[in-house]
Amino acid sequence: MTISSFRSFTLAILVAILVWSSATHNSCNATRSGRHWRKNRSTSTTLSKKKSGNNHHNGGGGKSKSKSSSHKATPASAPAPPEHDDGGVPAAANTYNVLNFGAKGDGIADDTKAFEGAWAVACKVKGSKIIVPSPYKFLLGPITFSGPYCQPNIVFQIDGTIIAPSSFKSYGSGLFQWILFTKLVGLTIQGGGTIDGSGSIWWKSTPFDDPLDDELKLIIPINGTTGKKILDSSITDSLGGIMPSIKPTAVRFYGSFDVTVTGITIQNSPQCHLKFDNCVGVSVYNFKVSSPGDSPNTDGIHLQNSKDVLIHTTDLSCGDDCVSIQTGCSNIYIHNVNCGPGHGISIGSLGKDNTKACVSNVTVRDVMMTNTMNGVRIKTWQGGSGSVKGIMFSNIQVSEVQLPIVIDQFYCDKSTCKNQSSAVALSGISYERVRGTYTVKPVHFACSDSMPCTDVNLNGINLKPVQERYHMYDPFCWKTFGELLSPAVPPVECLQIGKPSSSHVQADHDSC
């Protein structure tokens, strides 16, 4: 072979090698640049194995689909989940539909165990969501969703209806609540659903010695009739056994932080509808309470030993206080609330059975009261100690409210209460722009003889009478000291300007 021929042969071999190498390289690039390529293939495979063996959404090529489809069957013992939990959105890994845990949602079968099962799983996952879907109705017995070892930021998405048992049997000798959330952080209850406490059986059989709102003593019908109002005869007579000694609150939060309730409706509670006890950081908005005006002791929102609370954009219709603020509460801000029927927004009652009560820094503003017993009220018992201070009621619109402005330091919901000299101290209470119509008495200030109310300021008060079916009265004041910052309608001439010449000085153990 000549040198020339050898060079030609060698060049041909090199060209062939380059062509083969180029073809192989382009083939690999085509595979890597495809839109289904996964950078970390081993990680994807590992994650897909954790999803109950169903990886048909991996989006691979034809061969990958064929292999994955042979492994997509779920175990026979696992519940078959719906393809989508809500609104056609694919279910997230941390979303748990109660239907998948055995709930029937027919309003007849007891779904308590299914809710407990969903909670047991969701509790372990940070930011998890429990779905209570529409249009189902879920019958629940008394139930507790508890921490403190649950992960934070759990969401209850209530779009369906949750109903309480229609008999007393599930409550045994008595429970403080029907649904309890305890020792949780960042819990949110949201959605457009309803929680129904089936309260009519409790109201119908209310004992005659149940406590009554003491302000009833100020509301005397023109015809002189008195006595307890008879409940609507349409309420069922099926009592379902002997009524327990304690009526349950519908929904109670205890010892929790950063709690939110929004969107839902709570109705027909046996007693309080929504209670927060020993909670810090509470937000309630776009929320509704609905119960008859004659349903006894059915407060809308009850606050006790709770701090940093925001309530706004709510509609509260009930048979007692729309919002009740009890001892241990501070930094409470309530605005844009519709109240009625009901007994208004109240601080108290405080100091019962010679107890110490402390409430401070409460603002209630931009509120509409319609056909309520009271408007804005502070009520304390004789014999108590502690203080209520830093209270602002602003821009309160009242319509046919019996008693728009009330301070009552002689509160008593029993037939008789003994006179006592000690009292919860009231100071720094402001009323501004309280306007509208009343049917009994515009202002009622009844303060303690030994501990007069101080720094009670009135500004922009304009209340006009509407003769309805009650006796009408002029403003009343007793041991109430403060300042009229503008002329009041009607004139509140009974308010004593300035400070009392002498008053009982609180002992150190009385101060908050």
Coordinates of C-alpha atoms in Angstrom, one line a residue:
M1 CA 0.0 0.0 0.0
T2 CA 1.4 3.3 -1.0
I3 CA 1.7 6.2 1.5
S4 CA -1.0 8.1 -0.4
S5 CA -3.4 5.2 -0.1
F6 CA -2.7 4.7 3.6
R7 CA -3.4 8.4 4.3
S8 CA -6.7 8.2 2.4
F9 CA -7.7 5.0 4.4
T10 CA -6.8 6.6 7.7
L11 CA -8.8 9.8 6.9
A12 CA -11.8 7.7 6.0
I13 CA -11.7 5.9 9.3
L14 CA -11.4 9.2 11.3
V15 CA -14.4 10.7 9.4
A16 CA -16.4 7.6 10.2
I17 CA -15.5 7.8 13.9
L18 CA -16.5 11.5 14.0
V19 CA -19.8 10.9 12.3
W20 CA -20.7 8.1 14.7
S21 CA -19.7 10.1 17.7
S22 CA -21.7 13.1 16.5
A23 CA -24.8 11.0 16.0
T24 CA -24.5 9.5 19.5
H25 CA -24.0 12.9 21.1
N26 CA -27.0 14.4 19.4
S27 CA -29.2 11.5 20.4
C28 CA -28.3 12.1 24.1
N29 CA -28.9 15.8 23.8
A30 CA -32.3 15.2 22.3
T31 CA -33.2 13.0 25.2
R32 CA -32.0 15.5 27.9
S33 CA -33.6 18.5 26.2
G34 CA -37.0 16.9 26.0
R35 CA -39.7 18.6 28.0
H36 CA -40.3 15.6 30.3
W37 CA -36.7 15.3 31.4
R38 CA -36.1 15.2 35.2
K39 CA -32.9 16.6 36.5
N40 CA -32.9 14.5 39.6
R41 CA -34.4 11.3 38.4
S42 CA -33.7 9.3 41.5
T43 CA -35.4 11.9 43.7
S44 CA -38.5 11.8 41.6
T45 CA -38.7 8.1 41.7
T46 CA -38.3 8.0 45.4
L47 CA -41.1 10.6 45.9
S48 CA -43.4 8.7 43.6
K49 CA -43.0 5.5 45.6
K50 CA -44.3 7.4 48.6
K51 CA -47.5 8.3 46.9
S52 CA -49.3 5.0 47.5
G53 CA -47.8 3.5 44.3
N54 CA -49.7 5.7 41.9
N55 CA -47.3 7.7 39.7
H56 CA -49.2 8.0 36.4
H57 CA -48.9 11.8 36.6
N58 CA -45.1 11.7 36.2
G59 CA -45.3 13.0 32.7
G60 CA -42.7 10.7 31.1
G61 CA -42.5 9.2 27.6
G62 CA -44.5 6.3 26.3
K63 CA -42.4 3.6 27.9
S64 CA -42.4 5.4 31.3
K65 CA -46.2 5.6 31.2
S66 CA -46.5 1.9 30.4
K67 CA -44.3 0.9 33.3
S68 CA -46.0 3.2 35.8
S69 CA -49.5 2.2 34.8
S70 CA -48.8 -1.4 35.9
H71 CA -48.2 -0.2 39.5
K72 CA -51.0 2.4 40.0
A73 CA -53.5 0.2 41.8
T74 CA -54.1 1.3 45.4
P75 CA -54.2 -1.3 48.2
A76 CA -57.6 -2.9 48.7
S77 CA -57.8 -1.8 52.3
A78 CA -57.3 1.9 51.6
P79 CA -60.3 4.1 51.0
A80 CA -60.7 5.3 47.4
P81 CA -60.1 9.0 47.4
P82 CA -62.0 11.3 45.0
E83 CA -60.0 12.6 42.1
H84 CA -60.4 16.2 43.4
D85 CA -61.2 17.4 46.9
D86 CA -62.9 20.7 45.9
G87 CA -63.6 22.8 42.9
G88 CA -61.8 20.5 40.4
V89 CA -58.4 21.3 42.0
P90 CA -56.2 18.3 42.4
A91 CA -55.9 17.1 46.0
A92 CA -52.7 18.2 47.6
A93 CA -50.5 15.7 49.5
N94 CA -51.4 17.4 52.8
T95 CA -55.2 17.5 52.2
Y96 CA -57.5 15.1 54.0
N97 CA -61.2 14.7 53.0
V98 CA -63.3 13.3 55.8
L99 CA -65.2 11.2 53.2
N100 CA -62.0 9.2 52.7
F101 CA -62.0 8.3 56.4
G102 CA -65.4 6.7 56.4
A103 CA -67.7 9.7 56.8
K104 CA -71.1 9.1 55.3
G105 CA -72.3 12.7 55.2
D106 CA -76.0 11.8 55.2
G107 CA -76.9 13.5 58.5
I108 CA -78.0 10.2 60.0
A109 CA -74.9 8.0 60.5
D110 CA -72.5 9.1 63.2
D111 CA -69.4 10.5 61.5
T112 CA -67.4 11.2 64.7
K113 CA -64.9 8.5 64.2
A114 CA -64.2 9.6 60.6
F115 CA -63.4 13.2 61.8
E116 CA -61.2 11.8 64.5
G117 CA -59.3 9.7 61.9
A118 CA -58.8 12.7 59.6
W119 CA -57.5 14.8 62.5
A120 CA -55.1 12.0 63.7
V121 CA -53.4 12.2 60.3
A122 CA -53.6 15.9 59.7
C123 CA -52.3 16.7 63.2
K124 CA -48.9 15.3 62.2
V125 CA -48.5 17.4 59.1
K126 CA -47.6 21.1 59.2
G127 CA -50.0 23.2 57.2
S128 CA -52.4 20.4 56.5
K129 CA -56.0 20.8 55.5
I130 CA -59.1 18.8 56.6
I131 CA -61.9 19.0 54.0
V132 CA -65.6 18.9 55.2
P133 CA -67.2 19.0 51.7
S134 CA -70.5 20.4 50.5
P135 CA -73.3 19.5 50.1
Y136 CA -72.9 16.7 52.7
K137 CA -74.3 16.8 56.3
F138 CA -72.2 15.3 59.0
L139 CA -73.6 14.2 62.3
L140 CA -71.0 14.6 65.1
G141 CA -71.2 13.7 68.7
P142 CA -69.0 15.6 71.3
I143 CA -65.5 15.7 69.9
T144 CA -62.1 17.1 70.7
F145 CA -59.3 18.2 68.3
S146 CA -56.4 18.5 70.6
G147 CA -52.7 19.4 70.8
P148 CA -50.2 20.3 72.1
Y149 CA -48.1 18.0 69.9
C150 CA -49.9 18.8 66.6
Q151 CA -48.1 20.6 63.9
P152 CA -49.0 24.3 63.4
N153 CA -51.2 26.0 60.8
I154 CA -53.8 23.3 60.3
V155 CA -56.9 24.4 58.3
F156 CA -60.4 23.1 58.7
Q157 CA -62.2 23.8 55.4
I158 CA -65.9 23.5 56.3
D159 CA -68.1 23.8 53.2
G160 CA -70.7 21.3 54.2
T161 CA -72.9 21.2 57.3
I162 CA -72.0 19.7 60.7
I163 CA -74.9 18.9 63.0
A164 CA -75.1 18.0 66.6
P165 CA -77.1 15.1 68.0
S166 CA -80.8 15.8 68.5
S167 CA -80.9 14.2 71.9
F168 CA -79.1 14.6 75.2
K169 CA -77.7 11.1 75.4
S170 CA -74.4 11.8 73.8
Y171 CA -73.5 14.4 76.4
G172 CA -73.8 12.1 79.4
S173 CA -74.2 14.1 82.7
G174 CA -73.0 17.3 81.0
L175 CA -70.1 18.8 78.9
F176 CA -68.8 22.3 78.6
Q177 CA -68.7 22.1 74.8
W178 CA -69.8 20.1 71.8
I179 CA -66.7 20.8 69.6
L180 CA -63.4 21.6 71.3
F181 CA -60.1 22.7 69.9
T182 CA -57.4 22.8 72.5
K183 CA -53.7 23.7 72.7
L184 CA -53.2 24.4 69.1
V185 CA -51.1 27.0 67.2
G186 CA -52.1 28.7 63.9
L187 CA -55.4 26.8 63.5
T188 CA -57.8 28.2 60.9
I189 CA -61.5 27.3 60.5
Q190 CA -62.8 28.6 57.1
G191 CA -65.3 28.0 54.4
G192 CA -68.9 28.7 53.6
G193 CA -70.4 25.8 55.7
T194 CA -72.6 25.7 58.8
I195 CA -72.2 24.3 62.3
D196 CA -75.6 23.6 63.7
G197 CA -75.9 22.9 67.5
S198 CA -79.4 21.5 67.4
G199 CA -80.2 23.7 70.3
S200 CA -84.0 23.7 70.3
I201 CA -84.3 20.6 72.6
W202 CA -82.1 22.4 75.2
W203 CA -84.1 25.7 75.0
K204 CA -87.4 23.9 75.3
S205 CA -86.5 22.2 78.5
T206 CA -84.7 25.1 80.1
P207 CA -85.2 25.0 83.9
F208 CA -87.1 27.9 85.4
D209 CA -84.2 28.6 87.7
D210 CA -81.8 29.3 84.8
P211 CA -80.1 32.7 85.1
L212 CA -81.9 35.5 83.4
D213 CA -80.4 38.8 82.3
D214 CA -80.7 41.2 85.2
E215 CA -81.5 44.2 82.9
L216 CA -85.0 42.7 82.5
K217 CA -85.8 44.4 85.8
L218 CA -85.5 47.8 84.0
I219 CA -87.9 46.7 81.2
I220 CA -91.5 46.9 82.4
P221 CA -94.3 46.5 79.9
I222 CA -97.0 49.1 79.8
N223 CA -99.7 46.5 80.5
G224 CA -97.8 45.5 83.7
T225 CA -97.3 41.8 82.6
T226 CA -94.1 40.2 83.8
G227 CA -92.6 36.7 83.8
K228 CA -90.5 34.6 81.5
K229 CA -91.3 34.6 77.9
I230 CA -92.6 31.3 76.6
L231 CA -90.6 29.9 73.7
D232 CA -92.1 29.3 70.3
S233 CA -94.5 26.4 70.3
S234 CA -92.9 25.1 67.1
I235 CA -89.9 23.9 69.0
T236 CA -89.8 20.1 69.2
D237 CA -91.2 18.4 72.3
S238 CA -88.8 15.4 71.8
L239 CA -86.4 16.0 74.7
G240 CA -84.3 12.9 74.0
G241 CA -83.9 12.0 77.7
I242 CA -83.0 14.0 80.8
M243 CA -81.2 17.3 80.2
P244 CA -77.7 17.4 81.6
S245 CA -76.9 19.9 84.3
I246 CA -74.4 21.7 81.9
K247 CA -75.5 23.1 78.5
P248 CA -72.7 22.8 76.0
T249 CA -71.1 25.6 74.0
A250 CA -71.2 24.8 70.3
V251 CA -67.5 25.5 69.5
R252 CA -64.8 26.3 72.1
F253 CA -61.1 27.1 71.7
Y254 CA -58.9 26.6 74.8
G255 CA -55.3 27.4 75.4
S256 CA -54.5 28.2 71.7
F257 CA -52.5 30.7 69.8
D258 CA -53.1 32.6 66.5
V259 CA -56.6 31.2 65.9
T260 CA -58.7 32.3 62.9
V261 CA -62.4 31.7 62.3
T262 CA -63.8 33.0 59.0
G263 CA -66.6 32.4 56.5
I264 CA -68.6 29.9 58.4
T265 CA -72.0 30.1 60.2
I266 CA -72.7 28.7 63.7
Q267 CA -76.4 28.4 64.5
N268 CA -78.8 27.1 67.2
S269 CA -76.2 26.4 69.9
P270 CA -77.5 25.0 73.2
Q271 CA -75.6 27.8 75.0
C272 CA -72.7 30.0 73.7
H273 CA -72.0 29.7 70.0
L274 CA -68.3 30.4 69.8
K275 CA -66.0 30.7 72.9
F276 CA -62.3 31.6 73.3
D277 CA -60.8 30.6 76.6
N278 CA -57.1 31.3 77.5
C279 CA -56.3 32.1 73.9
V280 CA -53.8 34.7 72.5
G281 CA -54.1 36.1 69.0
V282 CA -57.7 35.6 67.8
S283 CA -59.2 36.7 64.5
V284 CA -62.9 36.3 63.7
Y285 CA -64.3 37.9 60.5
N286 CA -66.9 37.3 57.8
F287 CA -68.6 35.2 60.4
K288 CA -72.2 34.6 61.3
V289 CA -74.2 33.5 64.3
S290 CA -77.9 32.7 63.9
S291 CA -80.3 31.7 66.7
P292 CA -83.7 33.0 67.8
G293 CA -83.9 36.1 70.0
D294 CA -85.6 34.1 72.7
S295 CA -83.1 31.2 72.9
P296 CA -81.8 31.5 76.5
N297 CA -78.1 32.2 77.3
T298 CA -77.0 31.8 73.6
D299 CA -74.1 34.3 73.5
G300 CA -72.7 34.9 70.0
I301 CA -69.0 35.2 70.8
H302 CA -67.7 34.7 74.3
L303 CA -64.2 35.8 75.3
Q304 CA -62.5 34.8 78.6
N305 CA -58.9 35.1 79.7
S306 CA -58.0 36.0 76.1
K307 CA -55.7 38.7 74.6
D308 CA -55.1 40.3 71.3
V309 CA -58.5 39.6 69.8
L310 CA -59.9 41.1 66.6
I311 CA -63.5 40.7 65.6
H312 CA -64.9 42.4 62.5
T313 CA -67.4 42.1 59.6
T314 CA -69.7 39.7 61.4
D315 CA -73.5 39.3 61.8
L316 CA -74.5 38.1 65.2
S317 CA -78.2 37.1 65.9
C318 CA -78.8 35.3 69.2
G319 CA -80.6 35.2 72.5
D320 CA -78.0 36.8 74.8
D321 CA -74.9 39.0 74.3
C322 CA -73.7 39.3 70.8
V323 CA -70.2 39.6 72.2
S324 CA -69.5 38.8 75.9
I325 CA -66.1 40.0 77.3
Q326 CA -65.2 38.3 80.6
T327 CA -62.4 38.6 83.1
G328 CA -58.7 38.3 81.9
C329 CA -59.4 39.9 78.5
S330 CA -57.2 42.7 77.1
N331 CA -56.4 44.3 73.8
I332 CA -59.8 43.5 72.3
Y333 CA -60.8 45.3 69.1
I334 CA -64.4 44.9 67.7
H335 CA -65.6 46.8 64.6
N336 CA -68.1 46.6 61.8
V337 CA -70.4 44.2 63.6
N338 CA -74.2 43.8 63.1
C339 CA -75.9 42.8 66.4
G340 CA -79.5 41.8 66.7
P341 CA -81.6 40.2 68.0
G342 CA -79.6 39.8 71.2
H343 CA -78.5 41.6 74.4
G344 CA -75.9 43.9 72.8
I345 CA -72.1 43.9 73.4
S346 CA -71.2 43.4 77.1
I347 CA -68.2 43.5 79.3
G348 CA -69.1 41.1 82.1
S349 CA -70.7 40.1 84.2
L350 CA -67.6 40.4 86.4
G351 CA -66.8 39.8 90.1
K352 CA -69.4 37.1 90.8
D353 CA -69.0 35.3 94.1
N354 CA -66.4 37.8 95.4
T355 CA -63.9 37.0 92.6
K356 CA -61.3 39.3 91.1
A357 CA -61.8 40.5 87.5
C358 CA -59.5 42.4 85.2
V359 CA -60.4 43.8 81.8
S360 CA -58.5 46.5 79.9
N361 CA -58.0 48.1 76.5
V362 CA -61.2 47.3 74.8
T363 CA -62.4 49.2 71.7
V364 CA -65.9 48.7 70.2
R365 CA -66.7 50.8 67.1
D366 CA -68.7 51.0 63.9
V367 CA -71.4 48.7 65.3
M368 CA -75.1 48.5 64.3
M369 CA -77.6 47.3 67.0
T370 CA -81.1 46.4 65.9
N371 CA -83.9 45.4 68.3
T372 CA -81.6 44.4 71.0
M373 CA -82.1 44.6 74.8
N374 CA -78.9 46.5 75.5
G375 CA -76.5 48.4 73.3
V376 CA -73.1 48.7 74.9
R377 CA -72.9 47.5 78.5
I378 CA -70.6 46.9 81.5
K379 CA -72.0 44.7 84.3
T380 CA -70.4 43.7 87.6
W381 CA -71.5 42.0 90.8
Q382 CA -71.3 43.5 94.3
G383 CA -68.5 42.0 96.3
G384 CA -66.0 41.7 93.4
S385 CA -62.6 43.2 93.1
G386 CA -60.2 44.2 90.3
S387 CA -60.7 46.7 87.5
V388 CA -62.2 47.6 84.1
K389 CA -60.3 50.4 82.4
G390 CA -59.4 51.8 79.0
I391 CA -62.8 51.2 77.3
M392 CA -63.9 53.0 74.1
F393 CA -67.4 52.7 72.6
S394 CA -67.4 54.7 69.3
N395 CA -69.8 55.2 66.4
I396 CA -72.6 52.9 67.8
Q397 CA -75.8 53.1 65.8
V398 CA -78.9 51.8 67.6
S399 CA -82.3 51.1 66.2
E400 CA -85.2 50.5 68.7
V401 CA -82.8 49.3 71.4
Q402 CA -84.3 49.1 74.8
L403 CA -81.2 50.3 76.8
P404 CA -78.5 51.7 74.6
I405 CA -75.9 52.7 77.2
V406 CA -75.6 50.7 80.5
I407 CA -73.2 50.5 83.4
D408 CA -74.7 48.2 86.1
Q409 CA -72.5 47.5 89.2
F410 CA -75.5 45.9 91.0
Y411 CA -75.9 43.0 88.5
C412 CA -77.7 39.9 89.8
D413 CA -79.1 37.1 87.7
K414 CA -80.6 35.4 90.8
S415 CA -83.9 36.1 92.6
T416 CA -82.0 37.9 95.4
C417 CA -78.4 39.0 96.0
K418 CA -77.0 40.4 99.2
N419 CA -75.6 43.9 99.4
Q420 CA -71.8 44.1 99.6
S421 CA -69.4 47.1 99.8
S422 CA -66.5 46.0 97.6
A423 CA -66.7 46.3 93.9
V424 CA -64.8 46.0 90.6
A425 CA -63.3 49.5 89.9
L426 CA -64.5 51.1 86.6
S427 CA -62.5 54.0 85.1
G428 CA -61.6 55.5 81.7
I429 CA -64.8 54.6 79.9
S430 CA -65.6 56.7 76.8
Y431 CA -68.8 56.8 74.7
E432 CA -68.7 58.8 71.5
R433 CA -71.2 59.1 68.7
V434 CA -73.8 56.7 70.1
R435 CA -76.9 57.5 68.0
G436 CA -80.3 56.2 67.1
T437 CA -83.6 55.2 68.8
Y438 CA -84.4 53.6 72.1
T439 CA -87.6 52.1 73.6
V440 CA -87.1 52.2 77.5
K441 CA -84.2 54.3 78.8
P442 CA -81.3 56.0 76.9
V443 CA -78.6 55.9 79.6
H444 CA -78.4 53.8 82.8
F445 CA -75.4 54.4 85.0
A446 CA -75.6 52.5 88.3
C447 CA -72.2 52.6 90.0
S448 CA -71.0 51.3 93.4
D449 CA -71.5 53.5 96.5
S450 CA -68.0 52.6 97.8
M451 CA -66.3 52.5 94.4
P452 CA -67.8 55.1 92.1
C453 CA -67.2 55.0 88.4
T454 CA -64.7 57.6 87.3
D455 CA -63.5 59.2 84.0
V456 CA -66.8 58.4 82.2
N457 CA -66.8 60.6 79.2
L458 CA -69.8 61.3 76.8
N459 CA -69.4 62.9 73.4
G460 CA -71.9 63.0 70.5
I461 CA -74.7 61.2 72.2
N462 CA -78.0 61.5 70.3
L463 CA -80.7 59.1 71.3
K464 CA -84.4 59.6 70.5
P465 CA -87.4 57.7 72.0
V466 CA -89.7 55.3 70.2
Q467 CA -92.8 54.6 72.2
E468 CA -93.2 50.9 71.8
R469 CA -94.7 48.6 74.5
Y470 CA -92.6 49.6 77.5
H471 CA -92.6 52.4 80.1
M472 CA -90.2 55.2 79.1
Y473 CA -87.6 56.6 81.5
D474 CA -85.1 59.5 81.6
P475 CA -81.3 59.0 81.8
F476 CA -80.3 57.6 85.2
C477 CA -76.9 58.0 87.0
W478 CA -75.7 56.9 90.4
K479 CA -72.2 57.6 91.7
T480 CA -71.0 58.2 88.1
F481 CA -68.3 60.9 87.6
G482 CA -66.8 62.1 84.3
E483 CA -67.3 64.7 81.6
L484 CA -69.8 65.8 79.0
L485 CA -67.6 66.7 76.0
S486 CA -70.6 67.9 74.0
P487 CA -74.4 68.4 74.6
A488 CA -76.2 65.1 74.8
V489 CA -79.6 64.3 73.5
P490 CA -81.4 63.8 75.7
P491 CA -79.5 65.8 78.4
V492 CA -77.6 63.5 80.8
E493 CA -77.7 66.0 83.6
C494 CA -77.2 63.3 86.2
L495 CA -73.6 62.7 85.3
Q496 CA -71.4 64.3 88.0
I497 CA -68.7 66.4 86.5
G498 CA -65.1 65.9 87.7
K499 CA -64.0 63.3 90.2
P500 CA -65.5 62.0 93.5
S501 CA -64.4 63.9 96.6
S502 CA -63.6 60.6 98.3
S503 CA -63.8 57.0 97.3
H504 CA -62.7 53.6 98.4
V505 CA -59.0 53.1 97.5
Q506 CA -58.3 49.7 96.1
A507 CA -56.0 47.6 98.1
D508 CA -52.9 46.2 96.4
H509 CA -54.5 42.7 96.1
D510 CA -57.4 44.3 94.3
S511 CA -55.4 45.9 91.5
C512 CA -54.8 44.2 88.2

